[in-house]
Amino acid sequence: MIKVLSASLIAAAVLLSACSAKNDANEKNFASTISENLERDGLLCIGPTLGGRPLDFPSVYWNSSFSEQSETPTSTRLVALEKAGFIERSPGTGLMVVKDGTVFRLTEAGRKIATDIPESEPFSRVDNGKTAAFCYGKQVLDKVINWDTPDQIAHETAVRYTYKVILLEPWASNQALAAQFPEIAESEKTAGLQASAILDQTSDGWRYRGQ
């Protein structure tokens, strides 16, 4: 009986040790947490304007907007994607566009390369259900540089790291599209740049809170 109890205590101690290891402040744990976050939220998608939100489809626009100078970046990008065969247009309405509207939807070729976006900004959504965006790459962790000593009261730390961008789609190298979407080329220049993240220490390991 004593032997059985001793074996159980040893097993419990080993288990507790394994669990506590996930809470350790070390490069491996921090790298794993940051990588998981980038895998989930590190997608890079083309937007209608530089620094703007991603294009999603289907989307609707007032016909008059295509003649407005302020909307030129959006219209030229839509035309570029249309010429590439990824989207197509048709007369239509939706949301606040109650008449004189144009709806852009994915073509069969566009659906093959588009990424499903379960929740998008509602102002451009036309149909119910999923929307889709053109995501050309994603951020991946390069290396963890250093971190602050974890705060024993707040149970948090700031971790500094570098990341790089990898292109996921061959179309991202398309010359015609690259001319309208220079952020694709610019994103590749971010390799090795430093970023930071606030991580929370929990009973089940480290959790990404934000930058």
Coordinates of C-alpha atoms in Angstrom, one line a residue, residues 2-85:
I2 CA 2.8 2.3 0.9
K3 CA 4.6 1.6 -2.4
V4 CA 1.4 2.4 -4.4
L5 CA 1.0 5.7 -2.5
S6 CA 4.6 6.6 -3.1
A7 CA 4.2 5.9 -6.8
S8 CA 1.1 8.0 -7.0
L9 CA 2.8 10.9 -5.3
I10 CA 5.7 10.7 -7.7
A11 CA 3.4 10.6 -10.7
A12 CA 1.5 13.7 -9.3
A13 CA 4.8 15.5 -8.8
V14 CA 5.9 14.8 -12.3
L15 CA 2.5 16.0 -13.7
L16 CA 2.6 19.2 -11.7
S17 CA 6.2 19.8 -12.9
A18 CA 5.1 19.4 -16.5
C19 CA 2.2 21.8 -16.0
S20 CA 4.3 24.4 -14.3
A21 CA 6.9 24.3 -17.1
K22 CA 4.3 25.9 -19.5
N23 CA 4.3 28.9 -17.1
D24 CA 8.1 29.3 -17.2
A25 CA 9.4 32.6 -18.6
N26 CA 11.6 31.2 -21.3
E27 CA 12.1 31.6 -25.0
K28 CA 10.4 28.4 -26.0
N29 CA 7.1 29.2 -24.2
F30 CA 7.1 32.8 -25.5
A31 CA 7.8 31.7 -29.0
S32 CA 5.1 29.2 -28.9
T33 CA 2.5 31.7 -27.7
I34 CA 3.4 34.4 -30.2
S35 CA 3.5 31.9 -33.1
E36 CA 0.0 30.7 -32.2
N37 CA -1.2 34.2 -32.3
L38 CA 0.4 35.0 -35.6
E39 CA -1.0 31.8 -37.0
R40 CA -4.5 33.0 -36.0
D41 CA -4.3 36.7 -36.6
G42 CA -1.2 37.3 -38.8
L43 CA -2.9 37.1 -42.2
L44 CA -2.1 40.0 -44.5
C45 CA -4.9 40.9 -47.0
I46 CA -5.1 43.5 -49.7
G47 CA -7.2 46.6 -48.9
P48 CA -9.0 49.1 -51.0
T49 CA -6.7 51.9 -49.9
L50 CA -3.2 51.9 -48.4
G51 CA -3.5 51.1 -44.8
G52 CA -7.2 50.4 -45.2
R53 CA -9.3 47.4 -44.2
P54 CA -9.2 44.3 -46.4
L55 CA -11.4 44.0 -49.4
D56 CA -14.1 41.5 -48.9
F57 CA -16.6 40.1 -51.3
P58 CA -19.4 40.3 -52.1
S59 CA -19.4 44.1 -51.7
V60 CA -21.6 46.9 -53.0
Y61 CA -20.7 50.4 -54.1
W62 CA -22.7 53.4 -55.3
N63 CA -22.2 53.8 -59.1
S64 CA -21.5 57.5 -58.5
S65 CA -18.5 56.6 -56.3
F66 CA -16.5 55.4 -59.3
S67 CA -16.4 58.9 -60.7
E68 CA -15.3 60.5 -57.4
Q69 CA -11.6 61.3 -57.1
S70 CA -11.5 60.3 -53.5
E71 CA -12.6 56.8 -54.5
T72 CA -10.1 56.3 -57.2
P73 CA -7.8 54.0 -55.2
T74 CA -10.7 51.7 -54.5
S75 CA -12.1 51.7 -58.1
T76 CA -8.7 51.1 -59.7
R77 CA -8.0 48.2 -57.4
L78 CA -11.4 46.7 -58.1
V79 CA -10.7 47.0 -61.8
A80 CA -7.3 45.3 -61.4
L81 CA -8.9 42.4 -59.6
E82 CA -11.6 42.2 -62.2
K83 CA -9.1 42.2 -65.1
A84 CA -7.2 39.4 -63.3
G85 CA -10.4 37.4 -63.4

